[in-house]
mmCIF file of C-alpha atoms and ligand atoms in Angstrom:
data_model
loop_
_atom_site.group_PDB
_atom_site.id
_atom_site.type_symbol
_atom_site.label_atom_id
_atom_site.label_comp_id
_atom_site.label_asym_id
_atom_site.label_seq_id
_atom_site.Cartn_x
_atom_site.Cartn_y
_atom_site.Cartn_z
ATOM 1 C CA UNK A 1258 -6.675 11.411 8.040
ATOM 2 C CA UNK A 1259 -7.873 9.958 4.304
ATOM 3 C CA UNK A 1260 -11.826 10.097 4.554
ATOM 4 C CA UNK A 1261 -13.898 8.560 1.826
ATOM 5 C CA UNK A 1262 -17.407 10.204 1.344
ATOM 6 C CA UNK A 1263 -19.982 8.273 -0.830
ATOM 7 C CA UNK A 1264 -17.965 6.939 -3.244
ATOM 8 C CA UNK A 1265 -18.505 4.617 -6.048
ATOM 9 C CA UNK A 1266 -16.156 3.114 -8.601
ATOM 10 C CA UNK A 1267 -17.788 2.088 -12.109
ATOM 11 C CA UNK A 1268 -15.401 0.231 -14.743
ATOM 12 C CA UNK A 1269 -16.369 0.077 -18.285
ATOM 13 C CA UNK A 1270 -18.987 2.560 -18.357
ATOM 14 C CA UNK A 1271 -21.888 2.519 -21.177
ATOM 15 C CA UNK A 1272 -20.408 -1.141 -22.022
ATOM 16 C CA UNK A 1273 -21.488 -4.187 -21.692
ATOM 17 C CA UNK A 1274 -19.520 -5.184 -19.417
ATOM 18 C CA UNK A 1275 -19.933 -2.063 -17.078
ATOM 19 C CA UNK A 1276 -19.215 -3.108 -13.026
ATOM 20 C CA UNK A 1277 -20.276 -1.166 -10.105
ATOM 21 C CA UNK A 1278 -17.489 -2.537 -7.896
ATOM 22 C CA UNK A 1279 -17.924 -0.205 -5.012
ATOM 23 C CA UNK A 1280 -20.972 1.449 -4.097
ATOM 24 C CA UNK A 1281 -21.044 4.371 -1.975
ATOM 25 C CA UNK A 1282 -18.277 3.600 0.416
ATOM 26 C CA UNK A 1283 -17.854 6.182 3.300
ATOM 27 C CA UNK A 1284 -14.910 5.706 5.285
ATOM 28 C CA UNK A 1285 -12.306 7.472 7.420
ATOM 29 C CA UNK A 1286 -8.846 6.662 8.038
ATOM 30 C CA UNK A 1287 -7.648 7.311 11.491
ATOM 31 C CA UNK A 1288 -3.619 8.251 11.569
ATOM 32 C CA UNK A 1289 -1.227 6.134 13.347
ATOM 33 C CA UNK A 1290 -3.374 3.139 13.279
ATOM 34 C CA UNK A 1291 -3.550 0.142 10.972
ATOM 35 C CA UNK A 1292 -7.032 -0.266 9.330
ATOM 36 C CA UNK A 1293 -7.325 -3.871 7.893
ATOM 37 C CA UNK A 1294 -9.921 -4.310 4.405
ATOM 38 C CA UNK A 1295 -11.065 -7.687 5.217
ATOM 39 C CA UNK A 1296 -13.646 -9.042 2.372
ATOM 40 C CA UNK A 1297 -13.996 -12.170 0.162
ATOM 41 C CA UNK A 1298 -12.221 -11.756 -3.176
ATOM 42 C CA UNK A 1299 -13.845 -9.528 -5.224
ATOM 43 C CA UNK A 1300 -15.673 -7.757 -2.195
ATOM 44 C CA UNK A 1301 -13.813 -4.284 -3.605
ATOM 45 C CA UNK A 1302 -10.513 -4.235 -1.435
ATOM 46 C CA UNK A 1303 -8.218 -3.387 -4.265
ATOM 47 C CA UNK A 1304 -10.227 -1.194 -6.086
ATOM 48 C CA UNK A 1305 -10.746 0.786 -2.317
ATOM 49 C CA UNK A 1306 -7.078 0.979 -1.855
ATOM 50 C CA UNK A 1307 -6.489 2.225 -5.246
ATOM 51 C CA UNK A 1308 -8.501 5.031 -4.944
ATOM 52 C CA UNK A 1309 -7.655 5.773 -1.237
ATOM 53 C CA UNK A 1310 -4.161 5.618 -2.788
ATOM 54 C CA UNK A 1311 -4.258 8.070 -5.624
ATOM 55 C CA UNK A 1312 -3.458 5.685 -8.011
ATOM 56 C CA UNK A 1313 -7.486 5.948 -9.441
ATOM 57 C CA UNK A 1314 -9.981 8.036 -9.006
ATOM 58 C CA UNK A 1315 -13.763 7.414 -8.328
ATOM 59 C CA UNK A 1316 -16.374 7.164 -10.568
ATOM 60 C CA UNK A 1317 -18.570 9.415 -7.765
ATOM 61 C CA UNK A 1318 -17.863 11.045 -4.315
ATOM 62 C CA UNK A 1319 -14.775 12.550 -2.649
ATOM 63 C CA UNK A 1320 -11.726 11.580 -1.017
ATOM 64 C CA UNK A 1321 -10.174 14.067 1.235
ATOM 65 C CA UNK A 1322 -6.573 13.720 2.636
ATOM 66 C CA UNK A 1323 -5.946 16.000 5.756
ATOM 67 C CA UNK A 1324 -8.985 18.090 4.845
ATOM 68 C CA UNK A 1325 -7.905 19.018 1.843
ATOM 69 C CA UNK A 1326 -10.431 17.188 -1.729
ATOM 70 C CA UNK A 1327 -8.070 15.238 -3.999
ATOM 71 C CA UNK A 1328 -10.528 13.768 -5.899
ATOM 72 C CA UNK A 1329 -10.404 16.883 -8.270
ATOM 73 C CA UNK A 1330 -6.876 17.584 -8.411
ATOM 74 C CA UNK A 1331 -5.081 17.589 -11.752
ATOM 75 C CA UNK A 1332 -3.128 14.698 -12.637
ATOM 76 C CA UNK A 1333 0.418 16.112 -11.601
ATOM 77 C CA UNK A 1334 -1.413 16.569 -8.296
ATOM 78 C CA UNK A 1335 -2.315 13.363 -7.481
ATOM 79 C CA UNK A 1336 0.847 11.884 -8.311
ATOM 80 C CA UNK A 1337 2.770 14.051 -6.156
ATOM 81 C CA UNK A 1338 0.477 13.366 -3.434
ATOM 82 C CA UNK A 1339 0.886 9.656 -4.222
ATOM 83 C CA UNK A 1340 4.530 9.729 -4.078
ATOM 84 C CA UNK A 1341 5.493 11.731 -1.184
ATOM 85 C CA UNK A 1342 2.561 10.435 0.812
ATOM 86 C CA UNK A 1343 1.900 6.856 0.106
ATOM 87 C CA UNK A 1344 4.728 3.644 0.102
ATOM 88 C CA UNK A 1345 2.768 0.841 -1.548
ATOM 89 C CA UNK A 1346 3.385 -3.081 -1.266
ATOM 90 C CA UNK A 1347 2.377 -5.242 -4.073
ATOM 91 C CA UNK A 1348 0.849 -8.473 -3.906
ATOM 92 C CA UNK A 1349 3.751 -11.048 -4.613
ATOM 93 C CA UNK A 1350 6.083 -8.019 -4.393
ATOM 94 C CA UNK A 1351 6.259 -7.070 -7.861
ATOM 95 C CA UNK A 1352 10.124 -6.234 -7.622
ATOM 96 C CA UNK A 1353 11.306 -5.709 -10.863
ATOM 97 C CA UNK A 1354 13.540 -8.801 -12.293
ATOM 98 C CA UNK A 1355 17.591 -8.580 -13.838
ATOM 99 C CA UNK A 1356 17.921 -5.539 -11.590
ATOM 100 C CA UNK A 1357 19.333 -5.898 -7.981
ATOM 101 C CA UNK A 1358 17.576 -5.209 -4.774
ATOM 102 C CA UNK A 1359 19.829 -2.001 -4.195
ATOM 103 C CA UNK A 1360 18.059 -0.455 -7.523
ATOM 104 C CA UNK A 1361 14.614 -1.890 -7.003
ATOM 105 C CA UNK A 1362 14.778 0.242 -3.466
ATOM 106 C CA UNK A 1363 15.666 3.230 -5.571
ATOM 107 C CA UNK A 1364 13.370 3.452 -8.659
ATOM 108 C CA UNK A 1365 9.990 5.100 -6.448
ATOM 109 C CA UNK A 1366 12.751 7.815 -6.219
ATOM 110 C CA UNK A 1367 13.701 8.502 -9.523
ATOM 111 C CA UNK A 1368 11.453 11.090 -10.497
ATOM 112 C CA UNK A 1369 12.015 13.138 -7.672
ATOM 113 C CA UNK A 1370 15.443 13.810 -9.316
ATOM 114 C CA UNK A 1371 17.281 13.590 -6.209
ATOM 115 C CA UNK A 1372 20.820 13.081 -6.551
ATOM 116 C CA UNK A 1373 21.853 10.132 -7.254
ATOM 117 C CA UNK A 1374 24.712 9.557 -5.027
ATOM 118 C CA UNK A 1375 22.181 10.905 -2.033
ATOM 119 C CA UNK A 1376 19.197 8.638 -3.121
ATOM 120 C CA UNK A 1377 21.899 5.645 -3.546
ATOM 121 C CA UNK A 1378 22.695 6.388 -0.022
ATOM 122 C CA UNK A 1379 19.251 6.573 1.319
ATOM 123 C CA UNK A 1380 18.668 3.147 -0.448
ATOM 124 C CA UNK A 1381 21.336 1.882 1.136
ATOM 125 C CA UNK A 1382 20.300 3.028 4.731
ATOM 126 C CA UNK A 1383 17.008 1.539 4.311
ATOM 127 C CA UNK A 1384 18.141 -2.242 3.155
ATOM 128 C CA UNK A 1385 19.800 -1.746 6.643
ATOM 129 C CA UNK A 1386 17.017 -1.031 8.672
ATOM 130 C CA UNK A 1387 16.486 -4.431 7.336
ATOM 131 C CA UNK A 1388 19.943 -6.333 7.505
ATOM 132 C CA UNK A 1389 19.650 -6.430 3.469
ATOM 133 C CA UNK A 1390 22.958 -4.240 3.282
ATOM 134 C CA UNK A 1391 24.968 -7.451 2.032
ATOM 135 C CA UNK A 1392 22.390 -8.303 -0.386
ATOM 136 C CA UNK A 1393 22.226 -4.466 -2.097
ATOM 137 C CA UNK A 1394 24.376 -5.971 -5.452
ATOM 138 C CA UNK A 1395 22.090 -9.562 -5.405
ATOM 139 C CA UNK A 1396 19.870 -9.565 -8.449
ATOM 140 C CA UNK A 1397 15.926 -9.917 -7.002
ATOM 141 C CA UNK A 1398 15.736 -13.343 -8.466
ATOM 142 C CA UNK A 1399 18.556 -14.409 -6.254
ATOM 143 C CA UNK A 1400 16.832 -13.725 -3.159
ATOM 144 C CA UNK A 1401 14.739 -15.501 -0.861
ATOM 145 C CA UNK A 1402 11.362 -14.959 0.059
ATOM 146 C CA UNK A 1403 11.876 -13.459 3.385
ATOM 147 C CA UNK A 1404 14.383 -11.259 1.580
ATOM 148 C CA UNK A 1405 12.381 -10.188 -1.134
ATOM 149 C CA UNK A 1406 9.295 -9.599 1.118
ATOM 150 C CA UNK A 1407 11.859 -7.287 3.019
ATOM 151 C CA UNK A 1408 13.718 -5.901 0.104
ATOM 152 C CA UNK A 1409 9.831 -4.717 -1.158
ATOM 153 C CA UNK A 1410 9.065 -2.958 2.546
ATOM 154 C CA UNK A 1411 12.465 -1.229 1.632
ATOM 155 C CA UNK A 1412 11.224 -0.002 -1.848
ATOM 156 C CA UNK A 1413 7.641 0.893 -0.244
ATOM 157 C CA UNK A 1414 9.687 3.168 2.293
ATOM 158 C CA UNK A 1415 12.264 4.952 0.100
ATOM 159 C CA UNK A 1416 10.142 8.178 -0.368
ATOM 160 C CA UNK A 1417 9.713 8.293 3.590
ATOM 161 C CA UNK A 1418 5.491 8.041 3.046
ATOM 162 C CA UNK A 1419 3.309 8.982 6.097
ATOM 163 C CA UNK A 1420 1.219 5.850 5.183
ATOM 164 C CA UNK A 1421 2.160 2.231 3.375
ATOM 165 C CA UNK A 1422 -0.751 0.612 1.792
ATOM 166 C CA UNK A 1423 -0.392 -3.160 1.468
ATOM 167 C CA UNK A 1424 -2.870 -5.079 -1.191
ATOM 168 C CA UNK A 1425 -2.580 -9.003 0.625
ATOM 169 C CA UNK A 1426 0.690 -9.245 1.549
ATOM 170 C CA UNK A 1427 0.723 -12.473 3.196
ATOM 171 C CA UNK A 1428 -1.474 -14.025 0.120
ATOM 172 C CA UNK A 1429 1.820 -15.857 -0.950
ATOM 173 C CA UNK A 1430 3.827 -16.555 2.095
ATOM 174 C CA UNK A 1431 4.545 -19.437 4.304
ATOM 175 C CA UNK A 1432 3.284 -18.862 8.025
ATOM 176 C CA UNK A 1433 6.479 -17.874 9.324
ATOM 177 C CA UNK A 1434 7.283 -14.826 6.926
ATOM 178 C CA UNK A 1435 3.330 -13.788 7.192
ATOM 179 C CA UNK A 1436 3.969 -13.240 11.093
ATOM 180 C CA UNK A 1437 7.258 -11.678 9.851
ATOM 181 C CA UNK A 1438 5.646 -9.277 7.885
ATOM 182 C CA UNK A 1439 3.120 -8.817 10.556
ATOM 183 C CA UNK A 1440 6.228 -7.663 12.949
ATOM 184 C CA UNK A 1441 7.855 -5.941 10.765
ATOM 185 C CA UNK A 1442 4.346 -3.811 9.615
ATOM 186 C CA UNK A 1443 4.006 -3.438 13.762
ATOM 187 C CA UNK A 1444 7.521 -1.451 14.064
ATOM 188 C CA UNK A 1445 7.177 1.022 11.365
ATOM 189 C CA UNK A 1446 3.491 1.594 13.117
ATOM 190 C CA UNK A 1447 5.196 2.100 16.476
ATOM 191 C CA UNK A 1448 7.126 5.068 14.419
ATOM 192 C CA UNK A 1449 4.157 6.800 13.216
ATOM 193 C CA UNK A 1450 3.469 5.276 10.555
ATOM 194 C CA UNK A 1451 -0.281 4.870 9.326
ATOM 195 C CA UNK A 1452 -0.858 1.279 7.726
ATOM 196 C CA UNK A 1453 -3.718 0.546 4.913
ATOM 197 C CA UNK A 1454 -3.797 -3.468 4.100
ATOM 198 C CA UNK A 1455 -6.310 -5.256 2.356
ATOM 199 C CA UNK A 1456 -6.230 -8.799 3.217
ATOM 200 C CA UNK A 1457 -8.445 -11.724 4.135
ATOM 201 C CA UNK A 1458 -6.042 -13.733 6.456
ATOM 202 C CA UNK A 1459 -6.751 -14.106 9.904
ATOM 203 C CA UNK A 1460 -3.063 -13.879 10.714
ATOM 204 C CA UNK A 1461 -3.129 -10.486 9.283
ATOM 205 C CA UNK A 1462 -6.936 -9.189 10.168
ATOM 206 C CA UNK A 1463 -6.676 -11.158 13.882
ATOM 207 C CA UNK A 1464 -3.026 -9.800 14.473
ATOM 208 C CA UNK A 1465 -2.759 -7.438 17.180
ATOM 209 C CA UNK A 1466 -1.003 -5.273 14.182
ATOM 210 C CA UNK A 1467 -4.828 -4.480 13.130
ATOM 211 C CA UNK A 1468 -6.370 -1.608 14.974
ATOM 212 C CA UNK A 1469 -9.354 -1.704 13.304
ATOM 213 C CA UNK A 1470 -10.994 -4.344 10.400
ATOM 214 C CA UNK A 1471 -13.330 -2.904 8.362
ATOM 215 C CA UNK A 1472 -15.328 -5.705 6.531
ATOM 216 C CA UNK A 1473 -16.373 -4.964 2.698
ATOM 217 C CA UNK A 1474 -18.760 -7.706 0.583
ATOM 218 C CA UNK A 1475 -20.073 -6.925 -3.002
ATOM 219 C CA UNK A 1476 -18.534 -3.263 -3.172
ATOM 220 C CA UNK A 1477 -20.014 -1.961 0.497
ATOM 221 C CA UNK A 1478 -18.767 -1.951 3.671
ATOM 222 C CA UNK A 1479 -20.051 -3.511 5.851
ATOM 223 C CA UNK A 1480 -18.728 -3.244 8.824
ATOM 224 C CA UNK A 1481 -16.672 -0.174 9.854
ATOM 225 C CA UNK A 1482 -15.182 -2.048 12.578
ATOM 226 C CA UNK A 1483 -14.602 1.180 15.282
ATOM 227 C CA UNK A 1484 -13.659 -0.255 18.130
ATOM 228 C CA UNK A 1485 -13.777 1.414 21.798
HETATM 229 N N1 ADP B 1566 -10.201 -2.810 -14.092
HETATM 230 C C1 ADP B 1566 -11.342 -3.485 -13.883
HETATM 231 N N2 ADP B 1566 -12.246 -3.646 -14.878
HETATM 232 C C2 ADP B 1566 -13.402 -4.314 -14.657
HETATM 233 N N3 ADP B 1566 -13.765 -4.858 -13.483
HETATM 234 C C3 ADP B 1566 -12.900 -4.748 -12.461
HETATM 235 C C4 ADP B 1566 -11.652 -4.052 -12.600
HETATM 236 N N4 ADP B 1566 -11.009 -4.103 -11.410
HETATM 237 C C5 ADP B 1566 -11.814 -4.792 -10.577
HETATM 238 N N5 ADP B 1566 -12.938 -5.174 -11.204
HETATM 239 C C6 ADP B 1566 -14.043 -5.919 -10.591
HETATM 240 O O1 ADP B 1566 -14.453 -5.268 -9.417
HETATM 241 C C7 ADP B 1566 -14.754 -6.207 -8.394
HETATM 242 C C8 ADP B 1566 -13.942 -5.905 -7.165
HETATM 243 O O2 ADP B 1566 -12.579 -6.188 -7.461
HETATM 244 P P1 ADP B 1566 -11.411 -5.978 -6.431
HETATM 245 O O3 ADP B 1566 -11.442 -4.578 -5.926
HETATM 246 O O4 ADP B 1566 -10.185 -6.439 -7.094
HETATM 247 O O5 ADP B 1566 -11.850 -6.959 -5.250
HETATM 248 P P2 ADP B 1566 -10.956 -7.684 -4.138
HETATM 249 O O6 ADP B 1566 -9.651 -6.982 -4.074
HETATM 250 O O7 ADP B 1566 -11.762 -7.562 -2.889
HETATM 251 O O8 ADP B 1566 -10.820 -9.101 -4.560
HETATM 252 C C9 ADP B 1566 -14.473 -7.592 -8.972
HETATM 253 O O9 ADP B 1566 -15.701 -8.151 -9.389
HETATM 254 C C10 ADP B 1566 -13.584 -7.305 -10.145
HETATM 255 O O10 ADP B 1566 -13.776 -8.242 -11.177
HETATM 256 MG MG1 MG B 1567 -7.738 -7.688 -4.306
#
């Protein structure tokens, strides 16, 4: 379980420009299930995931994953936590270009400094999973959409995470690879999987993927969305 308690995120502090983009969010994660953060754009969804991600930290308030307060940890922590716990899935992908889909898979798993040959292998296994194995060598930029979309679950999974955190993953994709995704998202759930995706389309927040939406506007929520 990830449980946010009263927390606010404040960027540029003292400046000018300071932004309160969340303001005391409380919120609790629920294993196994797929929580959707459905908002307009600029509601806080990103900046939420982030934090209940490890990749920032809030401005106030705690996060707590399995009982135990992260919010404090030093940064060596956090990133440790972030790696072996979390698989994230960028919006538009963000695999990197000139290197092939075999290698994007791998980097998350560099600085574990597992062996090479053994993470190579692991790589490998998960393009499978995905009927990618042909396409390991093909340079990103080669493939297609539904490849790359596939190719980027792949890389999200190489560290075997306990949760995958998706920032709107169907933002840039025809309807057919959006219900893709949605399948695809619905498998590794079936697994065990916990799923964290921010997105405001219906295909993703009406899918029967979503166990629960919770709905955010100007940095609250405001809906927790706890079903029966
Ligand atoms: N690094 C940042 N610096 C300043 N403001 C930011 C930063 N990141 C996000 N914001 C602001 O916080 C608000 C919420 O952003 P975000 O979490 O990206 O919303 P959403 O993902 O729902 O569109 C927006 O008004 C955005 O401009
Ligand atoms: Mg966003």
């Amino acid at each position: 379980m990830i449980s946010a308690r009263d927390i606010s995120k404040v960027f540029n502090a003292g400046r000018p420009s300071e932004f309160t983009a969340l303001h005391g969010v409380s919120l609790d994660i629920r294993l196994h299930e797929t929580t959707v953060l459905k908002g307009p754009s600029g509601s806080g969804k990103t900046t939420l995931l982030a934090l209940l991600g490890c990749m920032s930290r809030p401005t106030t308030g705690r996060i707590f994953l399995n009982d135990r307060e992260i919010t404090s940890l030093p940064e060596r922590f956090l990133t440790e936590i972030r790696r072996s716990t979390f698989g994230f899935v960028f919006q538009q992908f963000n695999l990197i270009k000139g290197i092939s889909a075999l290698e994007n898979v791998m980097a998350p798993a560099y600085p574990t400094g597992e062996k090479f040959s053994l993470l190579r292998r692991r790589a490998l296994a998960a393009l499978e999973m995905f009927n990618l194995e042909k396409r390991a060598d093909a340079k990103v930029e080669w493939l297609s959409g539904g490849e790359a979309q596939r190719v980027a679950i792949a890389r999200a999974l190489i560290n075997n995470p306990t949760v995958i955190i998706a920032d709107e993953p169907t933002a840039h994709l025809d309807t057919r690879l959006a219900h893709e995704f949605i399948g695809i998202m619905a498998d590794l759930k079936a697994k065990g999987s916990t799923i964290i995706l921010a997105s405001h389309d219906p295909i993703v927040y009406d899918s029967e993927l979503a166990d629960r939406v919770v709905e955010m506007r100007d940095g609250q929520v405001v809906s927790q969305g706890i079903s029966a």
